[in-house]
Short mmCIF file of C-alpha atoms and ligand atoms in Angstrom, two decimals:
data_model
loop_
_atom_site.label_atom_id
_atom_site.label_comp_id
_atom_site.label_asym_id
_atom_site.label_seq_id
_atom_site.Cartn_x
_atom_site.Cartn_y
_atom_site.Cartn_z
CA MET A 1 0.07 0.06 0.11
CA ALA A 2 1.25 3.37 -0.86
CA PHE A 3 2.35 5.66 2.11
CA PRO A 4 -0.67 7.97 2.75
CA VAL A 5 0.98 11.50 2.37
CA SER A 6 -1.30 14.04 3.62
CA GLU A 7 -3.40 16.00 1.09
CA SER A 8 -1.64 19.26 1.96
CA VAL A 9 1.86 17.69 1.15
CA LYS A 10 0.21 15.97 -1.97
CA ARG A 11 -0.74 19.41 -3.14
CA MET A 12 2.79 20.58 -2.99
CA ARG A 13 5.19 20.48 -5.80
CA PRO A 14 9.09 19.92 -5.25
CA SER A 15 11.13 23.00 -5.64
CA ALA A 16 12.29 23.57 -9.18
CA THR A 17 15.27 25.19 -8.29
CA LEU A 18 16.44 22.74 -5.67
CA ALA A 19 15.92 19.99 -8.20
CA ALA A 20 18.05 22.00 -10.81
CA ALA A 21 20.86 22.21 -8.02
CA ALA A 22 20.51 18.68 -7.18
CA ILE A 23 21.23 17.76 -10.83
CA ALA A 24 24.27 20.06 -10.92
CA ALA A 25 25.70 18.47 -7.64
CA ASP A 26 25.40 15.02 -9.33
CA LEU A 27 27.01 16.01 -12.53
CA LYS A 28 29.83 17.51 -10.64
CA SER A 29 30.24 14.23 -8.35
CA GLN A 30 30.46 12.50 -11.67
CA GLY A 31 33.49 14.68 -12.58
CA ALA A 32 31.63 16.90 -15.10
CA ASP A 33 32.66 20.52 -15.77
CA VAL A 34 29.62 21.96 -14.77
CA ILE A 35 28.62 25.69 -15.11
CA ASP A 36 25.91 25.90 -12.39
CA LEU A 37 23.57 28.78 -12.78
CA SER A 38 20.83 27.16 -10.86
CA ILE A 39 20.62 28.10 -7.28
CA GLY A 40 20.30 31.65 -5.65
CA GLU A 41 23.16 31.26 -3.44
CA PRO A 42 25.93 33.70 -3.04
CA ASP A 43 29.21 32.14 -3.78
CA PHE A 44 30.86 34.39 -1.46
CA ASP A 45 31.77 33.17 2.08
CA THR A 46 29.96 34.97 4.92
CA PRO A 47 32.22 37.85 5.96
CA GLN A 48 34.74 36.98 8.62
CA HIS A 49 33.71 39.59 11.10
CA ILE A 50 30.22 38.14 11.11
CA LYS A 51 31.57 34.55 11.57
CA ASN A 52 33.80 36.12 14.62
CA TYR A 53 30.63 37.48 16.13
CA ALA A 54 28.92 33.90 16.28
CA ILE A 55 32.06 32.41 17.49
CA GLU A 56 32.07 34.67 20.48
CA ALA A 57 28.49 34.27 21.08
CA LEU A 58 29.17 30.42 21.30
CA GLN A 59 31.99 30.82 23.64
CA HIS A 60 30.11 33.23 25.87
CA GLY A 61 27.35 30.58 26.42
CA ILE A 62 24.74 31.76 24.07
CA THR A 63 23.52 28.29 23.31
CA LYS A 64 20.15 28.03 25.15
CA TYR A 65 16.56 28.73 23.88
CA THR A 66 15.79 32.06 23.03
CA PRO A 67 12.30 33.66 23.33
CA THR A 68 10.34 32.51 20.24
CA THR A 69 10.40 36.03 18.76
CA GLY A 70 14.20 35.89 19.03
CA LEU A 71 16.80 37.43 21.02
CA LYS A 72 16.22 41.06 22.46
CA SER A 73 19.62 41.92 21.11
CA LEU A 74 18.41 40.94 17.60
CA GLN A 75 15.09 42.44 17.79
CA LYS A 76 16.94 45.60 18.89
CA ALA A 77 19.32 45.37 16.00
CA ILE A 78 16.67 45.08 13.27
CA ILE A 79 14.71 47.94 14.68
CA GLY A 80 17.82 49.84 14.73
CA PHE A 81 18.39 48.98 11.01
CA TYR A 82 15.14 50.10 9.95
CA GLU A 83 15.67 53.32 11.88
CA ARG A 84 18.96 54.17 10.15
CA GLU A 85 17.89 53.00 6.74
CA PHE A 86 14.16 54.41 6.37
CA GLY A 87 13.84 56.46 9.45
CA VAL A 88 10.89 54.45 10.99
CA SER A 89 10.76 53.32 14.38
CA PHE A 90 9.12 49.88 14.98
CA ALA A 91 7.94 48.62 18.33
CA ALA A 92 9.64 45.29 19.62
CA ASN A 93 6.29 43.64 19.57
CA GLN A 94 6.21 44.05 15.84
CA VAL A 95 9.53 42.19 15.05
CA MET A 96 10.18 38.45 15.19
CA ALA A 97 13.19 36.17 14.21
CA THR A 98 12.41 33.26 12.02
CA SER A 99 14.73 30.52 10.44
CA GLY A 100 15.22 32.31 7.26
CA GLY A 101 12.95 34.08 4.96
CA LYS A 102 11.22 31.11 3.98
CA GLN A 103 9.84 30.47 7.24
CA ALA A 104 8.96 34.07 7.68
CA ILE A 105 6.57 33.72 4.68
CA PHE A 106 5.30 30.51 5.77
CA ASN A 107 4.61 32.08 9.22
CA ALA A 108 2.89 35.08 7.87
CA VAL A 109 0.60 32.96 5.38
CA LEU A 110 -0.27 30.42 7.78
CA THR A 111 -1.42 32.84 10.47
CA LEU A 112 -3.60 34.76 8.14
CA VAL A 113 -5.07 32.55 5.36
CA ASN A 114 -7.89 30.01 5.47
CA ARG A 115 -9.18 27.50 3.26
CA ASP A 116 -11.85 29.55 1.66
CA ASP A 117 -9.63 32.40 0.92
CA GLU A 118 -8.05 33.50 -2.12
CA VAL A 119 -4.38 34.70 -2.31
CA LEU A 120 -2.79 36.80 -5.09
CA ILE A 121 0.79 36.18 -6.17
CA HIS A 122 2.37 37.84 -9.27
CA GLN A 123 4.16 35.92 -12.20
CA PRO A 124 6.85 35.17 -12.30
CA TYR A 125 6.94 34.17 -8.89
CA TRP A 126 9.53 32.66 -6.21
CA VAL A 127 8.77 28.88 -6.55
CA SER A 128 7.72 28.53 -2.95
CA PHE A 129 4.98 31.01 -2.87
CA PRO A 130 2.27 28.90 -4.36
CA GLU A 131 3.51 25.84 -2.46
CA ILE A 132 3.15 27.81 1.06
CA VAL A 133 -0.19 28.87 -0.06
CA ASN A 134 -1.09 25.42 -1.32
CA PHE A 135 -0.39 24.20 2.19
CA THR A 136 -3.45 26.32 3.52
CA GLY A 137 -5.82 24.93 0.88
CA ALA A 138 -6.55 28.41 -0.32
CA LYS A 139 -7.14 29.35 -3.86
CA ILE A 140 -4.08 30.90 -5.76
CA VAL A 141 -4.77 33.56 -8.21
CA GLU A 142 -1.86 34.46 -10.36
CA ILE A 143 -1.46 37.81 -11.85
CA GLU A 144 0.19 37.98 -15.18
CA THR A 145 2.61 40.80 -15.51
CA GLU A 146 4.28 40.07 -18.89
CA GLU A 147 2.68 43.00 -20.72
CA THR A 148 4.18 45.53 -18.01
CA GLY A 149 7.56 44.12 -18.32
CA PHE A 150 7.19 41.75 -15.19
CA VAL A 151 6.52 44.80 -13.01
CA LEU A 152 3.35 44.61 -10.76
CA THR A 153 0.93 47.46 -10.99
CA ALA A 154 -2.02 48.74 -8.73
CA GLU A 155 -4.21 48.33 -11.75
CA GLN A 156 -3.39 44.67 -12.05
CA VAL A 157 -4.13 44.09 -8.35
CA LYS A 158 -7.28 45.84 -8.29
CA VAL A 159 -8.56 43.72 -11.37
CA ALA A 160 -7.52 40.58 -9.44
CA ILE A 161 -8.98 41.28 -6.04
CA THR A 162 -12.56 39.73 -5.38
CA ASP A 163 -14.39 39.62 -2.14
CA LYS A 164 -12.50 36.55 -1.11
CA THR A 165 -9.05 38.09 -1.46
CA LYS A 166 -7.36 38.00 1.82
CA LEU A 167 -3.61 38.31 0.93
CA ILE A 168 -1.12 39.17 -1.86
CA ILE A 169 2.43 38.17 -1.86
CA ILE A 170 4.70 40.68 -3.14
CA ASN A 171 8.30 40.24 -4.14
CA SER A 172 10.47 43.29 -5.07
CA PRO A 173 13.42 43.07 -6.12
CA GLY A 174 11.98 40.07 -7.77
CA ASN A 175 13.05 36.51 -8.01
CA PRO A 176 13.38 35.54 -10.97
CA SER A 177 12.43 38.79 -12.70
CA GLY A 178 15.17 41.03 -11.25
CA ARG A 179 12.43 43.72 -11.50
CA VAL A 180 11.86 46.45 -8.87
CA ILE A 181 8.43 47.72 -8.44
CA PRO A 182 9.01 51.65 -8.27
CA ALA A 183 8.10 53.18 -4.76
CA ASP A 184 5.02 55.17 -6.10
CA GLU A 185 3.42 52.14 -7.77
CA PHE A 186 4.23 50.08 -4.76
CA ARG A 187 2.50 52.58 -2.48
CA LYS A 188 -0.55 52.51 -4.89
CA ILE A 189 -0.61 48.71 -4.59
CA VAL A 190 -0.74 48.97 -0.91
CA GLU A 191 -3.45 51.49 -1.05
CA VAL A 192 -5.62 49.28 -3.32
CA CYS A 193 -5.13 46.52 -0.92
CA ALA A 194 -5.94 48.44 2.12
CA GLU A 195 -9.18 49.84 0.41
CA HIS A 196 -10.24 46.28 -0.12
CA ASN A 197 -9.06 45.06 3.16
CA VAL A 198 -6.32 42.80 1.58
CA TYR A 199 -3.18 42.17 3.44
CA VAL A 200 0.18 42.08 2.07
CA VAL A 201 3.28 40.05 2.52
CA SER A 202 6.20 41.89 1.17
CA ASP A 203 9.14 39.56 0.56
CA GLU A 204 12.02 41.91 0.71
CA CYS A 205 14.82 39.33 0.90
CA TYR A 206 16.87 41.09 -2.05
CA LEU A 207 16.24 44.58 -0.43
CA LYS A 208 19.82 45.51 -0.49
CA PHE A 209 20.56 44.26 -4.00
CA VAL A 210 19.42 47.21 -6.15
CA TYR A 211 21.19 48.56 -9.12
CA PRO A 212 20.97 52.30 -9.82
CA PRO A 213 19.19 54.15 -11.16
CA ALA A 214 16.75 51.89 -9.59
CA GLU A 215 16.21 52.72 -5.92
CA VAL A 216 15.80 50.75 -2.82
CA PHE A 217 12.42 50.72 -1.48
CA SER A 218 10.88 48.93 1.72
CA THR A 219 7.45 48.92 2.75
CA ALA A 220 8.60 49.96 6.10
CA SER A 221 8.61 53.83 4.57
CA LEU A 222 4.98 53.42 4.07
CA PRO A 223 2.59 55.47 6.17
CA LYS A 224 1.42 53.78 9.33
CA GLU A 225 -2.05 53.24 8.13
CA LEU A 226 -0.88 51.24 5.13
CA GLN A 227 1.98 49.44 7.02
CA GLU A 228 -1.02 47.96 9.38
CA TYR A 229 -1.65 45.62 6.32
CA VAL A 230 1.96 44.62 5.72
CA CYS A 231 4.13 41.87 6.84
CA ILE A 232 7.62 42.39 5.67
CA ALA A 233 9.53 39.17 5.25
CA GLY A 234 13.33 39.80 5.45
CA THR A 235 16.33 37.49 5.55
CA PHE A 236 20.08 37.57 6.16
CA SER A 237 20.68 34.68 3.78
CA LYS A 238 21.13 36.59 0.61
CA THR A 239 22.22 40.19 1.74
CA LEU A 240 25.40 38.95 3.76
CA ALA A 241 25.98 35.44 2.19
CA MET A 242 24.58 33.60 5.02
CA THR A 243 22.13 31.27 3.55
CA GLY A 244 23.27 28.30 6.00
CA TRP A 245 22.60 30.39 9.06
CA ARG A 246 19.01 30.41 8.59
CA VAL A 247 17.98 33.60 10.09
CA GLY A 248 15.54 35.68 8.75
CA TYR A 249 12.55 38.03 10.44
CA THR A 250 9.08 39.37 10.06
CA ILE A 251 7.90 42.76 10.79
CA ALA A 252 4.10 43.20 11.20
CA ASN A 253 1.23 44.55 13.23
CA PRO A 254 1.39 43.21 16.80
CA GLU A 255 -1.55 41.01 16.37
CA TRP A 256 -0.12 39.45 13.28
CA THR A 257 3.19 38.94 14.92
CA ARG A 258 1.44 37.38 17.94
CA GLY A 259 -0.19 34.81 15.82
CA MET A 260 3.04 34.12 14.03
CA ALA A 261 4.83 33.45 17.32
CA LYS A 262 1.99 31.14 18.41
CA LEU A 263 2.62 29.20 15.39
CA GLN A 264 6.48 29.22 15.42
CA SER A 265 6.43 28.23 19.18
CA HIS A 266 4.96 24.85 18.18
CA SER A 267 7.38 24.42 15.16
CA THR A 268 10.88 25.49 15.02
CA SER A 269 10.47 27.61 18.26
CA HIS A 270 13.28 29.94 16.99
CA PRO A 271 16.41 30.42 15.00
CA THR A 272 19.80 29.07 16.44
CA SER A 273 20.67 31.19 19.39
CA PHE A 274 24.28 31.99 18.34
CA ALA A 275 23.27 32.58 14.79
CA GLN A 276 21.06 35.12 15.75
CA GLU A 277 23.47 36.85 18.04
CA GLY A 278 25.95 36.77 15.10
CA CYS A 279 23.34 38.56 12.92
CA ALA A 280 22.43 41.15 15.66
CA MET A 281 26.22 42.00 15.75
CA ALA A 282 26.50 42.19 12.19
CA LEU A 283 23.73 44.89 12.13
CA GLU A 284 24.99 46.91 15.13
CA ASN A 285 28.47 47.12 13.51
CA TRP A 286 26.99 48.16 10.41
CA SER A 287 29.86 50.20 8.70
CA GLU A 288 31.96 47.18 8.71
CA THR A 289 29.01 44.88 7.58
CA ASN A 290 28.03 47.50 4.88
CA ALA A 291 31.32 47.60 3.35
CA ALA A 292 31.42 43.88 3.01
CA LEU A 293 27.90 44.01 1.45
CA ASN A 294 29.01 46.68 -0.88
CA ARG A 295 31.98 44.62 -2.03
CA MET A 296 29.84 41.82 -2.90
CA LEU A 297 27.46 44.12 -4.61
CA ALA A 298 30.19 45.46 -6.67
CA GLU A 299 31.04 41.86 -7.96
CA TYR A 300 27.34 41.26 -8.71
CA THR A 301 27.37 44.39 -10.69
CA ARG A 302 30.16 43.56 -12.58
CA ARG A 303 28.55 39.85 -13.52
CA ARG A 304 25.31 41.77 -14.44
CA GLU A 305 27.23 43.99 -16.75
CA PHE A 306 28.84 41.09 -18.60
CA LEU A 307 25.94 38.63 -18.32
CA ILE A 308 23.07 40.55 -19.89
CA PRO A 309 24.68 42.10 -22.94
CA ALA A 310 26.38 38.72 -23.76
CA LEU A 311 22.90 36.89 -23.64
CA ASN A 312 21.31 39.66 -25.82
CA GLU A 313 24.36 39.42 -28.46
CA ILE A 314 23.75 35.65 -28.66
CA GLY A 315 20.16 36.14 -29.31
CA LEU A 316 18.51 35.53 -26.00
CA PRO A 317 16.49 38.95 -25.30
CA CYS A 318 17.12 39.80 -21.76
CA GLU A 319 16.02 42.85 -19.68
CA MET A 320 18.68 44.41 -17.43
CA PRO A 321 17.70 43.21 -13.91
CA GLU A 322 17.18 46.16 -11.58
CA GLY A 323 17.69 44.00 -8.57
CA ALA A 324 18.50 40.73 -6.93
CA PHE A 325 20.98 38.47 -8.86
CA TYR A 326 19.26 36.85 -11.59
CA ALA A 327 18.96 36.98 -15.45
CA PHE A 328 15.52 36.04 -17.07
CA PRO A 329 16.16 35.84 -20.65
CA ASN A 330 13.45 35.13 -23.33
CA VAL A 331 13.97 31.63 -25.00
CA ARG A 332 10.97 31.64 -27.13
CA ARG A 333 12.75 32.35 -30.45
CA CYS A 334 14.49 29.24 -30.14
CA PHE A 335 11.52 27.08 -29.71
CA ASN A 336 11.12 24.53 -32.55
CA GLU A 337 10.33 20.83 -33.44
CA ARG A 338 13.08 19.52 -30.84
CA ILE A 339 12.41 22.55 -28.23
CA LYS A 340 8.86 23.22 -27.46
CA THR A 341 9.22 24.50 -23.96
CA SER A 342 11.69 26.36 -21.53
CA ALA A 343 12.12 22.95 -19.94
CA ASP A 344 13.35 21.40 -23.14
CA PHE A 345 15.74 24.36 -23.50
CA ALA A 346 17.09 23.93 -20.15
CA ASP A 347 17.37 20.28 -20.66
CA LEU A 348 19.42 20.68 -23.89
CA LEU A 349 21.71 23.23 -22.26
CA LEU A 350 22.35 20.63 -19.43
CA LYS A 351 23.03 17.61 -21.58
CA GLU A 352 25.01 19.33 -24.25
CA ALA A 353 26.99 22.08 -22.45
CA HIS A 354 26.60 21.16 -18.71
CA ILE A 355 25.15 24.54 -17.94
CA VAL A 356 22.51 24.18 -15.18
CA THR A 357 19.59 26.76 -15.28
CA THR A 358 16.12 26.81 -14.15
CA ASN A 359 13.30 26.95 -16.51
CA GLY A 360 10.78 29.49 -16.28
CA ALA A 361 7.55 27.19 -15.99
CA GLY A 362 8.44 26.71 -12.22
CA PHE A 363 8.16 30.44 -11.82
CA GLY A 364 4.85 30.49 -13.71
CA VAL A 365 5.98 31.99 -16.97
CA GLU A 366 6.73 29.64 -20.00
CA GLY A 367 9.32 30.71 -22.48
CA PHE A 368 11.98 31.98 -20.14
CA ILE A 369 14.89 30.49 -18.35
CA ARG A 370 16.56 31.86 -15.09
CA LEU A 371 20.37 32.20 -14.67
CA SER A 372 21.56 33.11 -11.20
CA TYR A 373 24.86 34.90 -11.30
CA ALA A 374 25.12 34.53 -7.68
N1 LIG B 401 12.21 34.81 -1.03
C1 LIG B 401 12.90 34.82 -2.04
C2 LIG B 401 12.05 35.78 -3.26
C3 LIG B 401 13.70 33.94 -2.23
O1 LIG B 401 14.35 33.96 -3.57
C4 LIG B 401 14.33 33.17 -1.29
C5 LIG B 401 15.48 32.24 -1.44
O2 LIG B 401 15.81 31.83 -2.45
C6 LIG B 401 13.57 33.39 0.15
C7 LIG B 401 12.38 34.11 0.04
C8 LIG B 401 13.98 32.70 1.18
O3 LIG B 401 15.43 32.69 1.60
P1 LIG B 401 15.87 31.97 2.88
O4 LIG B 401 14.89 31.14 3.48
O5 LIG B 401 17.16 31.30 2.65
O6 LIG B 401 16.13 33.06 3.88
#
């Protein structure tokens, strides 16, 4: 008899990006010379000064359970970061540490969404958004954005809202598109949502990876009455090359936060104690941390400026990403008898050239592939 996997897990599809990464690892272990452009993981190591903070924390006995919402020092450091960067002051009961950005989004969605609700996500979306929503049994409504160059607009959101819409998940800078929603448009989107009592999870995990002239925007800088509707999901993973540390956070209204804390208290409890302290110190000593961040950003900028023109030159149209570290070229013009989908295209790259990419279908848009230049 087949193992009786639960309905909620049955509904989930495996992660397309992790599947591509597994293929790359497999090929490498067979000795192939693989060009792995699959996973969105910085190839830098965590900056040394941040490692040192975590080592010191371990040595000073920060090895016990922490509060569910995280160490006070981390909450304080996150509040300080938003004060410095965006001039806003959040209260401690709005801020909560999570095990990475992924858990931040899980917490936010599961605390709010019921089976009969509708949840909006905009294409192309990060692979985990629909699966996290699937877990709740709610209906996913996908918003197409190709005609606006993959930049979500308030008009598109307005059209998609029904009286069942509970939540929208917004991701800017976007994975995989690299698009940044301009501040004015973002504000209009949240205004439309607030008018219709629709909540917003704003996945800001690439907040710090924005290339001029595009500008960094966080929903933290929205007026208080709009912020009531927003849960920011943040993470240290990408910003500071700390994917394995598993530290992220949410910032939301106190009631939403209380619900998320209840949920987390019965799952992971909290992220690892000394990893939290390392993150707190990284934010507190911002000038050294920011210098390390800027060195990484300079390297991503260099790669972006090589990669995108090169893709266009070989006939794969690709917009210059305004943020994050992904190129999302259109491969439709290569479609023929043999290559009918972006999965076929990615397959061919893999088999004939050992180049690992992720096909666009996993992100909800057929005809594109994603290349990570991290
Ligand atoms: N959100 C987006 C858009 C991502 O691309 C990722 C990771 O790839 C995450 C959230 C989660 O990051 P983590 O759980 O490693 O903090």
